[in-house]
PDB file of C-alpha atoms in Angstrom:
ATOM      1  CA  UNK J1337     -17.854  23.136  10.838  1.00 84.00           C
ATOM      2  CA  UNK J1338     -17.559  21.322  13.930  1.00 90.00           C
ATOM      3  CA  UNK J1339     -15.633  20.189  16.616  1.00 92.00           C
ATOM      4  CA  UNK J1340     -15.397  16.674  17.609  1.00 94.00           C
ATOM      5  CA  UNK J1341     -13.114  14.887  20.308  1.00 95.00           C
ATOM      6  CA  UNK J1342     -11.261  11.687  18.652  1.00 96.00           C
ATOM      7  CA  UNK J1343      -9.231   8.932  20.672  1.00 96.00           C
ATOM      8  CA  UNK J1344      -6.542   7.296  18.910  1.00 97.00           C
ATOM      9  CA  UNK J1345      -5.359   4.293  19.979  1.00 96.00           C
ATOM     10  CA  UNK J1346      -1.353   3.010  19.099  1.00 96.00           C
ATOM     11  CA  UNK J1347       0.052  -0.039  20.280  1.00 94.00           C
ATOM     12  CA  UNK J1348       2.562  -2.417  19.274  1.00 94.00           C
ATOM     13  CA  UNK J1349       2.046  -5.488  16.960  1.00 94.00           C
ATOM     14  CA  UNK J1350       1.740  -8.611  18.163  1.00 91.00           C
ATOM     15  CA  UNK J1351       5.274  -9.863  18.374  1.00 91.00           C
ATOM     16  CA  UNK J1352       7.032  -6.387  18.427  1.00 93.00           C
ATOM     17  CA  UNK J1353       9.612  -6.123  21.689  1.00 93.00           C
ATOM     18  CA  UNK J1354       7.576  -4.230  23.931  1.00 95.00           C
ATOM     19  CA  UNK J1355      10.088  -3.230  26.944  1.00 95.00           C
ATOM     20  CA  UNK J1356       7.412  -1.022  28.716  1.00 95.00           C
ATOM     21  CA  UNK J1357       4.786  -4.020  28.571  1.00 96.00           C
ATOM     22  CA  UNK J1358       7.407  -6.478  30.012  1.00 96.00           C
ATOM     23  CA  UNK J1359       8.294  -4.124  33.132  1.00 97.00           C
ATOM     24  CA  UNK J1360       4.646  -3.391  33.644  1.00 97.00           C
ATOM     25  CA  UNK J1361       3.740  -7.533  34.065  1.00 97.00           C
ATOM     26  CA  UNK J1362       6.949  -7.998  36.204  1.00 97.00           C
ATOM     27  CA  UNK J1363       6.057  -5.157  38.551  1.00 97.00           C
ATOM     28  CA  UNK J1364       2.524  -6.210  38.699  1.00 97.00           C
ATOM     29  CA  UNK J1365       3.777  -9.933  39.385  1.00 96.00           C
ATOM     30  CA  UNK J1366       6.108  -8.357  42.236  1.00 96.00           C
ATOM     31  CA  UNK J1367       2.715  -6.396  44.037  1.00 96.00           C
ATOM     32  CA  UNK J1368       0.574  -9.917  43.891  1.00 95.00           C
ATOM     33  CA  UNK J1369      -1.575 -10.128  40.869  1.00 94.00           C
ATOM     34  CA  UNK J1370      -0.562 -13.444  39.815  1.00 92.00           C
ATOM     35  CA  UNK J1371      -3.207 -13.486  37.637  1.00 93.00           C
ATOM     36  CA  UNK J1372      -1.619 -11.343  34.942  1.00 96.00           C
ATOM     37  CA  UNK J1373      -0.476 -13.269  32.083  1.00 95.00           C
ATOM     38  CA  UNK J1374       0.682 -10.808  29.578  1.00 95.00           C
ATOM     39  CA  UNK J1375       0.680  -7.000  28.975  1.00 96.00           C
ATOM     40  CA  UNK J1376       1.007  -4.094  26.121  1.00 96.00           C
ATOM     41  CA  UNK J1377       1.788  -0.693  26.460  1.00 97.00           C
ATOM     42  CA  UNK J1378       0.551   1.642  23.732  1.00 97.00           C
ATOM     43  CA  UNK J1379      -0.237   5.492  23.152  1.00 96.00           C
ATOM     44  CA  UNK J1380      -3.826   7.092  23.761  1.00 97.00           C
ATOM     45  CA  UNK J1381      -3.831  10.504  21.896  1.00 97.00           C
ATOM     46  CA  UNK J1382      -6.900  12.629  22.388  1.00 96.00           C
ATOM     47  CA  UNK J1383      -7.001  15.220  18.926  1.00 96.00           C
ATOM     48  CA  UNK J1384      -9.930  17.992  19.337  1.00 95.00           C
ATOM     49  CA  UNK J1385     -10.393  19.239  15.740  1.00 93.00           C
ATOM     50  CA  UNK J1386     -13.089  21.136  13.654  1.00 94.00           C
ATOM     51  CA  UNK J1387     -14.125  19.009  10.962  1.00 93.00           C
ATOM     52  CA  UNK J1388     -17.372  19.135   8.351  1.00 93.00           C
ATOM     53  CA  UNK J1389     -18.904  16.254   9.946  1.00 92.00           C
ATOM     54  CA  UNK J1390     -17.622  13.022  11.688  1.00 93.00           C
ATOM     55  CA  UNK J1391     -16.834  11.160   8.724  1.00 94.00           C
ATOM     56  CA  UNK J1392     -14.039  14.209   7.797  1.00 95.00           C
ATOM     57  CA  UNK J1393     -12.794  14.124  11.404  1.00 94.00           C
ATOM     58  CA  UNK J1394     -11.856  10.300  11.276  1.00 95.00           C
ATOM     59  CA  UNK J1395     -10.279  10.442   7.869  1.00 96.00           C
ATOM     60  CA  UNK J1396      -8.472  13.515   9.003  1.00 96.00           C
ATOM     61  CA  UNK J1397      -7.614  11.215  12.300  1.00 96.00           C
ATOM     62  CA  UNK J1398      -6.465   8.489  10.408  1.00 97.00           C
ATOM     63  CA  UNK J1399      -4.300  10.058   8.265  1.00 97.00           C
ATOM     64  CA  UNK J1400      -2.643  11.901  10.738  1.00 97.00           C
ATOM     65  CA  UNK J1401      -1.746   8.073  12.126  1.00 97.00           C
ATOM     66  CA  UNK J1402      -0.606   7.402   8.696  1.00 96.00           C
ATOM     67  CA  UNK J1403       1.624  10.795   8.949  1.00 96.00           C
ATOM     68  CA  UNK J1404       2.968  11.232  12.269  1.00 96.00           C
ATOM     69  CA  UNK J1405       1.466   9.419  15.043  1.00 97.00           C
ATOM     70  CA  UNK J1406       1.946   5.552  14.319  1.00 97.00           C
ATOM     71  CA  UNK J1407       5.077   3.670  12.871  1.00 95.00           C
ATOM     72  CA  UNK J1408       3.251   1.563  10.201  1.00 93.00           C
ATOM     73  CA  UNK J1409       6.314  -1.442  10.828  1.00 94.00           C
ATOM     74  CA  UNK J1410       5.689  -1.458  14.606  1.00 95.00           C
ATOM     75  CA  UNK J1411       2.273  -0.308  15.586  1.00 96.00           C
ATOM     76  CA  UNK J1412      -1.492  -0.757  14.622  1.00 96.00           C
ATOM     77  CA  UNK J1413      -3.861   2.031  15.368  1.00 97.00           C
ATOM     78  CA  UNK J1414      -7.548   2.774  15.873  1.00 95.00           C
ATOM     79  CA  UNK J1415      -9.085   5.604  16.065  1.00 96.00           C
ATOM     80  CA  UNK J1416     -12.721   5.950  17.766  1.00 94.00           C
ATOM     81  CA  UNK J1417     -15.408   9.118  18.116  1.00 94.00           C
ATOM     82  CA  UNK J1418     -15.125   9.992  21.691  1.00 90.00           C
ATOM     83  CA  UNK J1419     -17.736  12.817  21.617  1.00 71.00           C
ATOM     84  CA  UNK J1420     -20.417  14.373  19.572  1.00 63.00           C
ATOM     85  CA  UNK J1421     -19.569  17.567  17.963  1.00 59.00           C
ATOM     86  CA  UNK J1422     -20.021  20.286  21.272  1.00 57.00           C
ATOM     87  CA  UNK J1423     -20.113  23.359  19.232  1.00 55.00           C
ATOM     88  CA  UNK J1424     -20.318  24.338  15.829  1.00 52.00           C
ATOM     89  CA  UNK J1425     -18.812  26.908  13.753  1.00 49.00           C
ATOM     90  CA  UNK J1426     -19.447  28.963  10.704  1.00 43.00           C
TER      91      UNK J1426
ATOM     92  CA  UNK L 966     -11.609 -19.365  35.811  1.00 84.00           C
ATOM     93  CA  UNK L 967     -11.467 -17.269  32.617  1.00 90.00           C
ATOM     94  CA  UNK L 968      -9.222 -15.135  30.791  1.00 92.00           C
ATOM     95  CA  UNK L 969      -9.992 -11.550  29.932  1.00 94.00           C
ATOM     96  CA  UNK L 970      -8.391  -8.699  27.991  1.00 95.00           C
ATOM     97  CA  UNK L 971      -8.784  -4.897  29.795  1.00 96.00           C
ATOM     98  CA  UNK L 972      -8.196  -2.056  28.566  1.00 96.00           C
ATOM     99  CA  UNK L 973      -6.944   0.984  30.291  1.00 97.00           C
ATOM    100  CA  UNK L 974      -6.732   4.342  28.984  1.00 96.00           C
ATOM    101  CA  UNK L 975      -4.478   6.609  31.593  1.00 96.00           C
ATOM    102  CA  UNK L 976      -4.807  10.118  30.724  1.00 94.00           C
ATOM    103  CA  UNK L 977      -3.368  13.787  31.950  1.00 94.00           C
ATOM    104  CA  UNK L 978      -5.922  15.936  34.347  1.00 94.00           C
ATOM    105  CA  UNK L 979      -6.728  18.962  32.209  1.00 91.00           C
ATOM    106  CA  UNK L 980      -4.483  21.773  33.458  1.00 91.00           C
ATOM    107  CA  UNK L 981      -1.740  19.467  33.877  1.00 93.00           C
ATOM    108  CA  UNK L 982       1.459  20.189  31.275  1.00 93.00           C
ATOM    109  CA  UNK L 983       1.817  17.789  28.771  1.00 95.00           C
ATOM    110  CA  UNK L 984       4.951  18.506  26.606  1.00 95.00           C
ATOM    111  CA  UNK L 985       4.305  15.706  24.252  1.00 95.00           C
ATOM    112  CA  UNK L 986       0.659  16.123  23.018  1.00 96.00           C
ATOM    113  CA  UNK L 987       1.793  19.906  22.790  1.00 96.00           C
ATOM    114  CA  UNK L 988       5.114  18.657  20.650  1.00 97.00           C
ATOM    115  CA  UNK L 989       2.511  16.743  18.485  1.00 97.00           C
ATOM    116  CA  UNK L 990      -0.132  19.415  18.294  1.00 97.00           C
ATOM    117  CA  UNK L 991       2.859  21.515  16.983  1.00 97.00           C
ATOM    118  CA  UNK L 992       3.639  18.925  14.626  1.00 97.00           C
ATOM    119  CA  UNK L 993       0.261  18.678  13.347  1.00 97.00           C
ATOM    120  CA  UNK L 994      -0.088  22.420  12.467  1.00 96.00           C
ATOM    121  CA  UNK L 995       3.204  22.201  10.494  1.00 96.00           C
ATOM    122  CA  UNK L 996       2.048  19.360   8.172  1.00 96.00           C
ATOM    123  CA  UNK L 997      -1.194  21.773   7.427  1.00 95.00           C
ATOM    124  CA  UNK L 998      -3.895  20.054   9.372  1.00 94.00           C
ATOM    125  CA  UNK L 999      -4.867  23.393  10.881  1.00 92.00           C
ATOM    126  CA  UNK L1000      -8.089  22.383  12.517  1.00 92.00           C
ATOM    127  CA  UNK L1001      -6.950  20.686  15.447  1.00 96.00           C
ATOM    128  CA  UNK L1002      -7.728  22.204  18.393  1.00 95.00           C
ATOM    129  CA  UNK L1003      -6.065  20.513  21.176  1.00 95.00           C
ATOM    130  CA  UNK L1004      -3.771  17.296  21.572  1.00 96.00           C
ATOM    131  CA  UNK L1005      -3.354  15.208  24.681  1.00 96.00           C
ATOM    132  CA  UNK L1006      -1.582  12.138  24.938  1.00 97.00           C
ATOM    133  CA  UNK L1007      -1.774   9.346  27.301  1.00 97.00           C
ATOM    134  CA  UNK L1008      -0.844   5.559  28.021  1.00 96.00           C
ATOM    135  CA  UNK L1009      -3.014   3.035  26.412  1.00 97.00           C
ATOM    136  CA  UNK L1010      -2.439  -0.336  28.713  1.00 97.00           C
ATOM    137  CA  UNK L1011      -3.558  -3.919  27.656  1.00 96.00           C
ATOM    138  CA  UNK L1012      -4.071  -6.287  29.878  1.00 96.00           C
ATOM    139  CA  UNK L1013      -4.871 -10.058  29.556  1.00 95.00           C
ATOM    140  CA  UNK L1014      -5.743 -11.525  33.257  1.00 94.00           C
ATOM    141  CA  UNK L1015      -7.417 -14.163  34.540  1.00 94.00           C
ATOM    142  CA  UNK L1016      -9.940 -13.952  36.866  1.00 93.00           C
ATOM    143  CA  UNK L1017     -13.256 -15.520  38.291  1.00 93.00           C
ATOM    144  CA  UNK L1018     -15.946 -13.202  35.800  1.00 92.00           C
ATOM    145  CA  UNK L1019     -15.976  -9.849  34.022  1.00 93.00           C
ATOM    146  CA  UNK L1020     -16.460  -8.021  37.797  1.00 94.00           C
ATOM    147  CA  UNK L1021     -13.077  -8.979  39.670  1.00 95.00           C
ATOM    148  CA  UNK L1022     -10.989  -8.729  36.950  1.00 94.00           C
ATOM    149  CA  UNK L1023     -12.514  -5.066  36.240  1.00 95.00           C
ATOM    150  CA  UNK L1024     -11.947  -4.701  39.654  1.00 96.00           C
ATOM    151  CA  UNK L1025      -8.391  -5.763  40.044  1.00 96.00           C
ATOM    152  CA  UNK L1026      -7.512  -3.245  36.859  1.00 96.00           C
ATOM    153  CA  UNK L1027      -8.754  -0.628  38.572  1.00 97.00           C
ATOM    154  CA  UNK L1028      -7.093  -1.768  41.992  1.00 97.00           C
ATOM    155  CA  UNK L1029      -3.261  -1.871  39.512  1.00 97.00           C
ATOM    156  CA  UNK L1030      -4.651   1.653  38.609  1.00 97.00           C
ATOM    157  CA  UNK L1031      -4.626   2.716  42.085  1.00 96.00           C
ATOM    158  CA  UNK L1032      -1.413   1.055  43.104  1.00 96.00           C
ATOM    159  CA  UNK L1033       1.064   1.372  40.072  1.00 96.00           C
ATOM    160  CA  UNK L1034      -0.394   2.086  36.854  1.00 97.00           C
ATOM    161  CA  UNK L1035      -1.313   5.932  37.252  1.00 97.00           C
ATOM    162  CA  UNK L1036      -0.130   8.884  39.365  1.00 95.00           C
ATOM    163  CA  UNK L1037      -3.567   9.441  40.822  1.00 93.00           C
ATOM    164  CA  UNK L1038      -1.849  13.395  41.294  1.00 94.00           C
ATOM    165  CA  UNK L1039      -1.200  14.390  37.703  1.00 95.00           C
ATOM    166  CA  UNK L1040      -3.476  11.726  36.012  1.00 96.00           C
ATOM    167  CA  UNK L1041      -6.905  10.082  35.573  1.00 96.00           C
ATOM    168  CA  UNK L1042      -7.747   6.278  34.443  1.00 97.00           C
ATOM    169  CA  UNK L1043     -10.429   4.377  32.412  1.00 95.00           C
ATOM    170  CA  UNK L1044     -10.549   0.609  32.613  1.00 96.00           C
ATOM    171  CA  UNK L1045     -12.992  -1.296  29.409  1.00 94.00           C
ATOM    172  CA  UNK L1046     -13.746  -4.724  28.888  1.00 94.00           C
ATOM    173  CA  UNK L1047     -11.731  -5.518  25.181  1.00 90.00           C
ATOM    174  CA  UNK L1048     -13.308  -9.478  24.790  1.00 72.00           C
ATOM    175  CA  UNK L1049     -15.492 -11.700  25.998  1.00 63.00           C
ATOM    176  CA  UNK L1050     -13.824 -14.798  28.462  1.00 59.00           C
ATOM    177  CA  UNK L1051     -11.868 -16.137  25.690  1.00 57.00           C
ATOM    178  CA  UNK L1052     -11.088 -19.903  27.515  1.00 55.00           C
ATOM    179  CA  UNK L1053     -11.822 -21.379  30.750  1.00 52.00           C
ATOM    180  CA  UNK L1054      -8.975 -22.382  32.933  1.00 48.00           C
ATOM    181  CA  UNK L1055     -10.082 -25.057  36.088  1.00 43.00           C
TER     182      UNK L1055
END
């Protein structure tokens, strides 16, 4: 068993209402950057598990999206390895 | 001038409270996945700007970092390239 670091990515679909985006662009439009045409806001969730290997981890991962951390109607995920496993255990 | 799409990935400094990756760690252990370790959650920002190449527009993320984006106190950023210039604008 070991432990691996996994970043999971949520953000809305394309088309969802996405409030926090919207105030975000207009704020950013207010300081100057004109430049900005459109912006998302989304959840980065960092999960530290012990898994058999990284295949297990990102299956565990994704169905923990599946579960709990993503609204299949509203939001996409991805989920990416952010280290190698730092320790193991027996 | 070209369009690009940044990613930023605003996270908490370790140490700092963070109710709501300790809400979903919680949550976690209740459904059974037992082997997670830790849980942190963030902000996951997409941008889409326009800017002259890959170098200012990493640049003025960074800069929208600095200014509005994260509390440079309680939190720490990441700015990525998501695409390639995906059209030219004269």
């Amino acid at each position: 068993m070991s432990q691996f670091r996994l970043e999971v990515r949520v953000k809305p679909r394309p088309g969802i209402l996405d409030p926090q985006g919207k105030a975000i662009h207009h704020a950013l439009n207010s300081l100057g950057w004109e430049g900005v045409d459109d912006v998302h806001v989304g959840k980065a969730i960092y999960l530290d598990l012990v898994a058999d290997d990284a295949d297990a981890a990102m299956e565990a991962a994704e169905a923990m999206c599946r579960k709990l951390l993503a609204n299949p109607v509203t939001e996409t995920f991805e989920v990416s390895l952010v280290e190698e496993p730092v320790g193991a255990e027996s």
